[in-house]
PDB file of C-alpha atoms in Angstrom:
ATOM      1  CA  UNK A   1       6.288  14.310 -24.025  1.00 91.00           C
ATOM      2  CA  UNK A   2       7.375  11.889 -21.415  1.00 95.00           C
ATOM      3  CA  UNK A   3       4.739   9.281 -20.009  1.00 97.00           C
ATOM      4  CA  UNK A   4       5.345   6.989 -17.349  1.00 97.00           C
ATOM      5  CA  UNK A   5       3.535   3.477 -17.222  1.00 97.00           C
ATOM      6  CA  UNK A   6       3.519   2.589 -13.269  1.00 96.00           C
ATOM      7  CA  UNK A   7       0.883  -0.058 -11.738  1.00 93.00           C
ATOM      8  CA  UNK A   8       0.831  -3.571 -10.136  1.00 87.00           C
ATOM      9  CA  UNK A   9       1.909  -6.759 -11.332  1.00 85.00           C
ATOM     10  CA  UNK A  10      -0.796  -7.785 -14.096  1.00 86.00           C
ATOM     11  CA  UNK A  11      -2.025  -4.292 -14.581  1.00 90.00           C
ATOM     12  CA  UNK A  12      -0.923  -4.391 -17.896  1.00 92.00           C
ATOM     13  CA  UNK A  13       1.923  -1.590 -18.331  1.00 94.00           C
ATOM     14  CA  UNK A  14       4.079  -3.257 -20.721  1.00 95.00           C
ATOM     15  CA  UNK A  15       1.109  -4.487 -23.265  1.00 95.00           C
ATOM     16  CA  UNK A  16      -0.010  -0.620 -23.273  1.00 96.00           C
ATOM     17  CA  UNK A  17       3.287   0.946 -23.437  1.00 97.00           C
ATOM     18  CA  UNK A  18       3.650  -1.281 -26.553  1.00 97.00           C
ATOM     19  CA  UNK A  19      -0.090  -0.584 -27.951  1.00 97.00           C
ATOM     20  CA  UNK A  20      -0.301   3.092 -27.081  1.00 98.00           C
ATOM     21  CA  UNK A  21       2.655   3.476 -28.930  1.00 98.00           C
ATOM     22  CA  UNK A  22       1.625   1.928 -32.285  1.00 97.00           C
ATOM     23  CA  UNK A  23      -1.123   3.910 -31.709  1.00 97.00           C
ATOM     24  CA  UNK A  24       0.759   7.103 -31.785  1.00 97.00           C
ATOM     25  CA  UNK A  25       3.006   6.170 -34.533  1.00 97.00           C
ATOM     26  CA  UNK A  26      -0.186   4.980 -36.696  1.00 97.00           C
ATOM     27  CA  UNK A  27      -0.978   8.590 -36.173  1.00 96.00           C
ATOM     28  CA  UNK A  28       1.891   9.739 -37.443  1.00 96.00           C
ATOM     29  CA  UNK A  29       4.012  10.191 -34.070  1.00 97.00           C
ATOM     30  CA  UNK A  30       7.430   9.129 -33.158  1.00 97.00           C
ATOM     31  CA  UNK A  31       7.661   7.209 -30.460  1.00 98.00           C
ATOM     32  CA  UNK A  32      10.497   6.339 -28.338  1.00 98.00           C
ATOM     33  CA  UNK A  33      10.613   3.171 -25.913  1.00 98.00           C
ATOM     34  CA  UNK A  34      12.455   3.095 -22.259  1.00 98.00           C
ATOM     35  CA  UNK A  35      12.221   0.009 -20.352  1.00 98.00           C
ATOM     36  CA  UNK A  36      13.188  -0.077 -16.820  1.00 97.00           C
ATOM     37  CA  UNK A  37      12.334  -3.257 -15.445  1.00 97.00           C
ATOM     38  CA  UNK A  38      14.849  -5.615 -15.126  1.00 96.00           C
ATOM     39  CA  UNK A  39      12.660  -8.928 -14.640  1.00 94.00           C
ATOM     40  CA  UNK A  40      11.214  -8.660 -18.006  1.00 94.00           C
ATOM     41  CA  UNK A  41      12.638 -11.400 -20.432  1.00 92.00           C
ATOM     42  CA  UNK A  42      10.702 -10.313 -23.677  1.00 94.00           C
ATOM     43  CA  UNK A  43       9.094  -7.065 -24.524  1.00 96.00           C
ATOM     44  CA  UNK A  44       6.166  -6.611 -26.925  1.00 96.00           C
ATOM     45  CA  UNK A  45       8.437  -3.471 -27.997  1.00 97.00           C
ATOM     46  CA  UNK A  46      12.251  -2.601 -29.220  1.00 97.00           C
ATOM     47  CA  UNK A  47      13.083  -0.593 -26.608  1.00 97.00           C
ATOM     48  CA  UNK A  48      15.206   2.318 -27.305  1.00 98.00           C
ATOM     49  CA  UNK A  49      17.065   2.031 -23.546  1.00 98.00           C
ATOM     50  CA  UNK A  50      16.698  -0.696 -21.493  1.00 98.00           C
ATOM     51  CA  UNK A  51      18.552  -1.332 -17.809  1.00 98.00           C
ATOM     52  CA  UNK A  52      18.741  -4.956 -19.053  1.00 97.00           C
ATOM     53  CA  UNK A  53      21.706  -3.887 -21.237  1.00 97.00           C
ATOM     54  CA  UNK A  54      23.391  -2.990 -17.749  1.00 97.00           C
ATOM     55  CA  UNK A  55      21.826  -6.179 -15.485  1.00 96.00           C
ATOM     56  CA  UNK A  56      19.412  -8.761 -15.145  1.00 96.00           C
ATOM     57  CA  UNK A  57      17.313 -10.424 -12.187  1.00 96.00           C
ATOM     58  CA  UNK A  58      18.370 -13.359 -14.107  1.00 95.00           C
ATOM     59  CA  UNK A  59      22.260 -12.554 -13.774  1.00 96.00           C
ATOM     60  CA  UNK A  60      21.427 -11.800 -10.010  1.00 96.00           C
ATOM     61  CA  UNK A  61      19.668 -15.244  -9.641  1.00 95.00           C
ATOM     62  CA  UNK A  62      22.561 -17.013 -11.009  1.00 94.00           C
ATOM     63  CA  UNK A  63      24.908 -15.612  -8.263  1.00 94.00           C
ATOM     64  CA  UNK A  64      22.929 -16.869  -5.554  1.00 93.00           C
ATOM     65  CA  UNK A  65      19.959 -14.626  -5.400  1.00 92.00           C
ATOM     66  CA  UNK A  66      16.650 -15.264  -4.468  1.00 94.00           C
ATOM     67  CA  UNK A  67      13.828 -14.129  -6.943  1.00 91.00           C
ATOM     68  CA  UNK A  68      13.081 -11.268  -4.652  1.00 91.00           C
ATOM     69  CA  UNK A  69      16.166 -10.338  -3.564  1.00 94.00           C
ATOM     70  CA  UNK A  70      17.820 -10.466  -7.283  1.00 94.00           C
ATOM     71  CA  UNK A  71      15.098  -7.554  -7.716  1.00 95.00           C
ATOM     72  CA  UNK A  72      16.043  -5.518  -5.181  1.00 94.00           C
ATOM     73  CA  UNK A  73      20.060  -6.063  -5.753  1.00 96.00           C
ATOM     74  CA  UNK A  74      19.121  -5.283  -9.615  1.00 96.00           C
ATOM     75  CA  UNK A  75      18.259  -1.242  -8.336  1.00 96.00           C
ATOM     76  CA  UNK A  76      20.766  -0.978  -5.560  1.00 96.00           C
ATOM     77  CA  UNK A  77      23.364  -1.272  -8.816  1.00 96.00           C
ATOM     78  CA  UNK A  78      21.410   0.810 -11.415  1.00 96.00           C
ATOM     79  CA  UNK A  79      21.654   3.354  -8.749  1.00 95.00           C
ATOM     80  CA  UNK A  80      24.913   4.224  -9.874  1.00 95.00           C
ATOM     81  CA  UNK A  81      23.859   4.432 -13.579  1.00 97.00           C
ATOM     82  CA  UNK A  82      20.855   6.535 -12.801  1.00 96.00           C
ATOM     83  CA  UNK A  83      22.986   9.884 -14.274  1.00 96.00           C
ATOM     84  CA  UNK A  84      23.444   7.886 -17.937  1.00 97.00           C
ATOM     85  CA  UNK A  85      20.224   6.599 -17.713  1.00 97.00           C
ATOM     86  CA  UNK A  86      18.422   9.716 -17.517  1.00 97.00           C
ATOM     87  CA  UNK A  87      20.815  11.285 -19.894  1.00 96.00           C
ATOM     88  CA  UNK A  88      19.726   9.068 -22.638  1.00 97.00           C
ATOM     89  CA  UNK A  89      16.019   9.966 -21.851  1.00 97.00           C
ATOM     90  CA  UNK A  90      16.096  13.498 -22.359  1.00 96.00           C
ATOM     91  CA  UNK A  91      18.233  12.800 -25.428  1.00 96.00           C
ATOM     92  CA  UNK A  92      15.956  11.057 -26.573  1.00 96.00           C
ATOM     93  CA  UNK A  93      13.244  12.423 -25.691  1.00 95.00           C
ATOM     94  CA  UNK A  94      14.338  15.549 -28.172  1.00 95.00           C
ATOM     95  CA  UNK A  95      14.118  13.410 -31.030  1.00 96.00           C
ATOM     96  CA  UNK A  96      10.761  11.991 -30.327  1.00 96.00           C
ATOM     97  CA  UNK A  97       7.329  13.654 -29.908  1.00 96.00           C
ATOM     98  CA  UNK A  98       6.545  11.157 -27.412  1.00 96.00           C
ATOM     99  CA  UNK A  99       8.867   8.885 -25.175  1.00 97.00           C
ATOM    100  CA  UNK A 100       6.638   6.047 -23.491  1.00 98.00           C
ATOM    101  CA  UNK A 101       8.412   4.480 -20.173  1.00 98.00           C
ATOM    102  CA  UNK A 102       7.586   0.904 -18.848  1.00 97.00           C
ATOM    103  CA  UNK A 103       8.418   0.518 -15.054  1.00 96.00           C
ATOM    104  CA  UNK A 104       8.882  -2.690 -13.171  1.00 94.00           C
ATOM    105  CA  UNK A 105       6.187  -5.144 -12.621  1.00 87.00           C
ATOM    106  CA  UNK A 106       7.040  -4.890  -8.893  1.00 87.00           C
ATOM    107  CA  UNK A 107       5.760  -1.778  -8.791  1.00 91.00           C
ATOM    108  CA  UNK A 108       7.721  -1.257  -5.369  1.00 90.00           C
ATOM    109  CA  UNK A 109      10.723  -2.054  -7.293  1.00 90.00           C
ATOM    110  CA  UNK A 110      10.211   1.798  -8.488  1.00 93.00           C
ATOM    111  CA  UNK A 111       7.969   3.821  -6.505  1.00 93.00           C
ATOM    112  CA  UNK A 112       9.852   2.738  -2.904  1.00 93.00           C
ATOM    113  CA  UNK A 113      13.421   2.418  -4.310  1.00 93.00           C
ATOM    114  CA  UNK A 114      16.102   5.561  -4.541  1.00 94.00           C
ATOM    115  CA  UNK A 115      16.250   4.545  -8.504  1.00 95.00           C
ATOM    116  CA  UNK A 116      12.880   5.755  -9.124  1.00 94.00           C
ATOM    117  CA  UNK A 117      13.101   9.265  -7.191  1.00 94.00           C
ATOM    118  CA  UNK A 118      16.336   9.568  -9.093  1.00 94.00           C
ATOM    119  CA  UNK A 119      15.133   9.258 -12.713  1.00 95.00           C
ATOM    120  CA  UNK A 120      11.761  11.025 -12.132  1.00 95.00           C
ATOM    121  CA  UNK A 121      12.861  13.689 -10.369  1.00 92.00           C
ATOM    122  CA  UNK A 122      15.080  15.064 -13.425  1.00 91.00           C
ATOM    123  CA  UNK A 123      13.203  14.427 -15.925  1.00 92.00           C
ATOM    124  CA  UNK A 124      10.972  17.194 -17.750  1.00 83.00           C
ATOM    125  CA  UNK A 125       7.229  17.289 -16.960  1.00 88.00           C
ATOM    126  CA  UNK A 126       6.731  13.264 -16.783  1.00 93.00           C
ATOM    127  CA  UNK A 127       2.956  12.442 -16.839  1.00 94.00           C
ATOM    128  CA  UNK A 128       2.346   8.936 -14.674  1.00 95.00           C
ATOM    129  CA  UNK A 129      -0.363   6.642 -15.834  1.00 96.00           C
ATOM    130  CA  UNK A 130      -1.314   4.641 -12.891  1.00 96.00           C
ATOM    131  CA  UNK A 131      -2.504   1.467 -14.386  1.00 96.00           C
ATOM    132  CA  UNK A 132      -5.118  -0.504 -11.532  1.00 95.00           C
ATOM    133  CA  UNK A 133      -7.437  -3.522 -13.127  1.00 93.00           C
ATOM    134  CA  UNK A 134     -10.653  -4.197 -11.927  1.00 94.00           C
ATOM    135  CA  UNK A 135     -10.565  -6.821 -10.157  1.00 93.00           C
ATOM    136  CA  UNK A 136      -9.628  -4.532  -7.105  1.00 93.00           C
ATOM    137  CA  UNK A 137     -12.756  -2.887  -7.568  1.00 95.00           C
ATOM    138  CA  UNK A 138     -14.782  -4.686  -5.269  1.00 93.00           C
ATOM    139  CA  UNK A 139     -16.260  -2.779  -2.622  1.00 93.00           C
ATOM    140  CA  UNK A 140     -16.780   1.465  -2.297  1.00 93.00           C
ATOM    141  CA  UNK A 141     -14.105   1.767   0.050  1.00 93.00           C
ATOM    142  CA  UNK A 142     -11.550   0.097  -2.746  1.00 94.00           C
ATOM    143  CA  UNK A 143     -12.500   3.161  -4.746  1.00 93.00           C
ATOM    144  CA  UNK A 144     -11.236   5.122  -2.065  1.00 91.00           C
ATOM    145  CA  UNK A 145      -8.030   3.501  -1.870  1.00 92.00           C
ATOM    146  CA  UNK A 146      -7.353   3.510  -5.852  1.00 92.00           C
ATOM    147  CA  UNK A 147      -8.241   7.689  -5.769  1.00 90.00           C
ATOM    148  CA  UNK A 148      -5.498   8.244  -2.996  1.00 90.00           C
ATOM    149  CA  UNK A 149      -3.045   5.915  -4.270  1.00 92.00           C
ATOM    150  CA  UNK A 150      -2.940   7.849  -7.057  1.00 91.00           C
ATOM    151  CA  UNK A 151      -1.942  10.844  -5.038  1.00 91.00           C
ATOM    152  CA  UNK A 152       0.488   9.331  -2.826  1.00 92.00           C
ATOM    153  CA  UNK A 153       2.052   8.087  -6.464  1.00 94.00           C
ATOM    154  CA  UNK A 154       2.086  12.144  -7.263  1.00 92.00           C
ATOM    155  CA  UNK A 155       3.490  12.858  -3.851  1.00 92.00           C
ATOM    156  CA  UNK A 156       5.846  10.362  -3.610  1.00 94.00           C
ATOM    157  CA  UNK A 157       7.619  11.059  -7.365  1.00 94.00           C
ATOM    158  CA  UNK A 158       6.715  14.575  -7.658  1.00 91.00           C
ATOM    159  CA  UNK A 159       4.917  13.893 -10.984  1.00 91.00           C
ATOM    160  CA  UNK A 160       1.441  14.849 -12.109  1.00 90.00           C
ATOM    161  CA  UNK A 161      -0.465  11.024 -12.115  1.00 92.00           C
ATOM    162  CA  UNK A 162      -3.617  10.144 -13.617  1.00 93.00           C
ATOM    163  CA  UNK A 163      -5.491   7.372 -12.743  1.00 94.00           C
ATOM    164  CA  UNK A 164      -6.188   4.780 -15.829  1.00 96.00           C
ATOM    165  CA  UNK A 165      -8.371   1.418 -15.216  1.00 96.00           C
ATOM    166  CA  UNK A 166      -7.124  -0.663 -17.954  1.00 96.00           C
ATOM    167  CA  UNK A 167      -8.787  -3.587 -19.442  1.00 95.00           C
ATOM    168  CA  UNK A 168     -12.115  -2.200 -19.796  1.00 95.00           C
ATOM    169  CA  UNK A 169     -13.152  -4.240 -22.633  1.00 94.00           C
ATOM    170  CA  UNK A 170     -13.622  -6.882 -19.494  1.00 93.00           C
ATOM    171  CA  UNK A 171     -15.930  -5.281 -17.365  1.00 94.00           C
ATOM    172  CA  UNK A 172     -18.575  -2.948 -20.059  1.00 90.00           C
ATOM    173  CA  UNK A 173     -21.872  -3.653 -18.365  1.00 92.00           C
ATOM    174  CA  UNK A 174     -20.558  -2.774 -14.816  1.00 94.00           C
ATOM    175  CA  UNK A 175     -18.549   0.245 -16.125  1.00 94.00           C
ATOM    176  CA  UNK A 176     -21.379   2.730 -15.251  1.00 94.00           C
ATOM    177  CA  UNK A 177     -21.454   2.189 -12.111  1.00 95.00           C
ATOM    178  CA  UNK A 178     -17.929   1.644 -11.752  1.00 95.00           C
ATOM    179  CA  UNK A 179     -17.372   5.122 -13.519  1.00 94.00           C
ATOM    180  CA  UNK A 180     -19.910   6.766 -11.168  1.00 94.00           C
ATOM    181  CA  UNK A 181     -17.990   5.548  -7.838  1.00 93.00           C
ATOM    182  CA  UNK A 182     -14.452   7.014  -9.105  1.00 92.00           C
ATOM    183  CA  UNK A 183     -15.957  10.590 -10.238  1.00 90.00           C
ATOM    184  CA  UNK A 184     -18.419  11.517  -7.794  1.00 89.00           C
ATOM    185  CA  UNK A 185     -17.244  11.746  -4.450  1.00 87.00           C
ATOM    186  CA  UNK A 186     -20.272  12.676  -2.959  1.00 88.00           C
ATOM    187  CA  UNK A 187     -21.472   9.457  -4.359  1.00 92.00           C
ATOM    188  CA  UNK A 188     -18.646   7.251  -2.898  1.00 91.00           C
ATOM    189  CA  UNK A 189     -18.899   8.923   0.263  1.00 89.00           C
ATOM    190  CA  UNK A 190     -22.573   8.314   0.809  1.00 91.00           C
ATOM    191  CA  UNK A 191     -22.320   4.583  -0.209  1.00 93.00           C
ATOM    192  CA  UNK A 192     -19.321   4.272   2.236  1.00 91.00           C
ATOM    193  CA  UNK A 193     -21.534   5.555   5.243  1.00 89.00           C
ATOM    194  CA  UNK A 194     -23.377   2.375   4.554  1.00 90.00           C
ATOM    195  CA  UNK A 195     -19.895   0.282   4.778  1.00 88.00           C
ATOM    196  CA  UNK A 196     -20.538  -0.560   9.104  1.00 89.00           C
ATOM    197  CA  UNK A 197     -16.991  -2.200   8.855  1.00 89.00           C
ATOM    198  CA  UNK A 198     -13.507  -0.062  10.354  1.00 91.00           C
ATOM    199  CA  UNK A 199     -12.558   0.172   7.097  1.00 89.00           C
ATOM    200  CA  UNK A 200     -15.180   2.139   5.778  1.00 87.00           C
ATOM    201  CA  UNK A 201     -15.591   4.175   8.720  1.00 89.00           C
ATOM    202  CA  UNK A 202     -11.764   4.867   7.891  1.00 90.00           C
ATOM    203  CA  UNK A 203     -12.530   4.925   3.954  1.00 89.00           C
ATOM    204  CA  UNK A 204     -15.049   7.652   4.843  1.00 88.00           C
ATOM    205  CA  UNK A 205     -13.223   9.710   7.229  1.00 87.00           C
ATOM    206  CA  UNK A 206     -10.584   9.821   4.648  1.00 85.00           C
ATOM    207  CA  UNK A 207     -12.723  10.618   1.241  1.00 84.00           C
ATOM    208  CA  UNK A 208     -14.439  13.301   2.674  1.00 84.00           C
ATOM    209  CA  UNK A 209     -11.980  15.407   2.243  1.00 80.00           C
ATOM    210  CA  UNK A 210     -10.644  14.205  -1.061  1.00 79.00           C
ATOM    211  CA  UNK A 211     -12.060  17.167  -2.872  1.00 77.00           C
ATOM    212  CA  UNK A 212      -9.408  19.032  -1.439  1.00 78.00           C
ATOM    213  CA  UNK A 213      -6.212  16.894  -1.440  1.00 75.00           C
ATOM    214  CA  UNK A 214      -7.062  15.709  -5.227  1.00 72.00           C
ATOM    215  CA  UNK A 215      -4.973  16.635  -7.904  1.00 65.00           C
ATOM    216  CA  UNK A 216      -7.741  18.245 -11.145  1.00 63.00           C
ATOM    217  CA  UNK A 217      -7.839  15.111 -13.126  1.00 69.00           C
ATOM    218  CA  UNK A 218      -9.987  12.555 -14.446  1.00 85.00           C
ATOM    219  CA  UNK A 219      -9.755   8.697 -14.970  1.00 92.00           C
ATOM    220  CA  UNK A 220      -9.241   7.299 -18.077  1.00 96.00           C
ATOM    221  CA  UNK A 221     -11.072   4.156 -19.134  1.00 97.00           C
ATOM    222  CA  UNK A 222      -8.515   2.557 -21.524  1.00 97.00           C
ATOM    223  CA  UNK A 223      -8.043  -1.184 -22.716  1.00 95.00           C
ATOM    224  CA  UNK A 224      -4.576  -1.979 -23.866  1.00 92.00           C
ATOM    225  CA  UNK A 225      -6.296  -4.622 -25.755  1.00 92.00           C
ATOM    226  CA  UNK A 226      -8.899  -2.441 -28.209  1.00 94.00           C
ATOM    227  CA  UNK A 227      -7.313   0.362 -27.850  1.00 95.00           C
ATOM    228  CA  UNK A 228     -10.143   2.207 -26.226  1.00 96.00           C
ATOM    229  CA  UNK A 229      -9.416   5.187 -24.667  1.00 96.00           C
ATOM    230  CA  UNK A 230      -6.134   5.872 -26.090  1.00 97.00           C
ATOM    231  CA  UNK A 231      -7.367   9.017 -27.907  1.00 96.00           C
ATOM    232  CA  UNK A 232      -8.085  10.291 -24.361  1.00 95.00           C
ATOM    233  CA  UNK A 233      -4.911   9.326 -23.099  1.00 95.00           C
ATOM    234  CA  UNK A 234      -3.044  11.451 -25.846  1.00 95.00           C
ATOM    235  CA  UNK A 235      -5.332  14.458 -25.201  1.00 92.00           C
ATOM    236  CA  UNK A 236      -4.729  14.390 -21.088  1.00 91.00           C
ATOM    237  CA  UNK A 237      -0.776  14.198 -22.500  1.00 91.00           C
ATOM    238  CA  UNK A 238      -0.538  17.053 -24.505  1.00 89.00           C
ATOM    239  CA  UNK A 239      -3.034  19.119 -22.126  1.00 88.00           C
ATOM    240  CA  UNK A 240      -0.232  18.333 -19.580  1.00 86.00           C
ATOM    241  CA  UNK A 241       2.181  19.928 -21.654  1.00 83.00           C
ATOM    242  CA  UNK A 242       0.687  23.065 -23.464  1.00 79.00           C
ATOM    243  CA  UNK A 243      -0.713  25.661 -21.786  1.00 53.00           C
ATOM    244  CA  UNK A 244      -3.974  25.132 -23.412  1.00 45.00           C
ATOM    245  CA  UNK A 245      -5.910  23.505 -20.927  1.00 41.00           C
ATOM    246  CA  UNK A 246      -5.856  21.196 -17.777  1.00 53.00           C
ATOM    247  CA  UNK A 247      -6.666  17.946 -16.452  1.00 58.00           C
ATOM    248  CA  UNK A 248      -9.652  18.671 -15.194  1.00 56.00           C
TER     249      UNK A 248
END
């Protein structure tokens, strides 16, 4: 089972990827690690491939690059190894029950470069994880925007993505309502009629007909911290990989 960590900077995919998967192995899983950002400089995890072994933004930066630009340079040459790279993960990903994949921090670095498409794309049945925090939670139409991110994610890669707000040991007496504003639509939309601004007229217009652009899944509450919500997390996994059930 192959699942993808993708989110922001500070959403917390590499802490996860490391704690979901000493989670798994506790129960009695093998787990195998692929990191794929080349910015990182240590890793709460041995990974079992990593596109460091082929460059670094810190190599980059030494020839002259900027911090920005040593990120982008970094995927315009993995491009070429994207073949090898995703040979290795389907290797390997027949040896393990589970194969846990840490993207960039710039999530951009992925999701808007030709390396991402590439490795995606030819891989069996990845699940993404979109990893937001709360702190963008702030107003109803932010709900909006986190719901069809999400889908642009699934549109964009051609995966099946769940969302998963992370770090919810942080935020337990506003998780109720929080919870309430990302599962019931009908809910979001009539608290974004109240939103007078242009963007919640827009966040309106647009989640009104979310019903019918959403892929059937549900959030998961997680915390890479406790552990909570991991054992949800595994189920939505193997649901997405039996025939068993769905998302839903």
């Amino acid at each position: 089972m192959i699942l993808i960590f993708l989110g922001t900077a500070g959403s917390g995919k590499t802490t996860i990827t490391a704690s979901f998967g000493e989670y798994l192995e506790k129960n009695g899983k093998s787990v195998g690690y692929v990191n794929l950002d080349t910015g990182v400089k240590k890793l709460p995890y041995r990974p079992d491939i990593d596109v460091r072994d082929i460059i670094t933004v810190e190599e980059l930066m030494k020839e002259g690059y900027g911090p920005n630009g040593a990120i982008v340079e970094s995927y315009d040459r993995l491009l070429s190894h994207a073949e090898g790279i995703v040979g290795g993960i389907l290797e390997l990903d027949e040896e393990r029950d589970y194969l846990l994949i840490d993207t960039p921090g710039q999530m951009e670095s992925f999701l808007f470069h030709d390396f991402g498409i590439r490795i995606t794309e030819h891989l069996s049945e990845p699940l993404v994880a979109y990893l937001f925090s709360p702190e963008i939670l702030k107003k109803p139409r932010d709900y909006c925007f986190v719901r069809f991110f999400a889908i642009m994610i699934a549109l964009r890669l051609g995966t099946t993505t769940v969302p998963v707000l992370n770090k919810v040991d942080l935020i337990k007496e506003e998780l109720p309502s929080i919870r309430r504003l990302l599962e019931e639509v009908d809910y979001l939309n009539a608290r974004l009629r109240l939103d007078p601004s242009m963007q919640g007229l827009l966040a309106s217009r647009i989640c009104s007909f979310l019903p019918e652009v959403s892929s059937p899944v549900r959030v998961v509450y997680a915390s890479a911290k406790t552990g909570e919500g991991f054992d949800e997390l595994e189920t939505l996994s193997y649901e997405h990989y039996c025939t068993c059930g769905d998302l839903t």
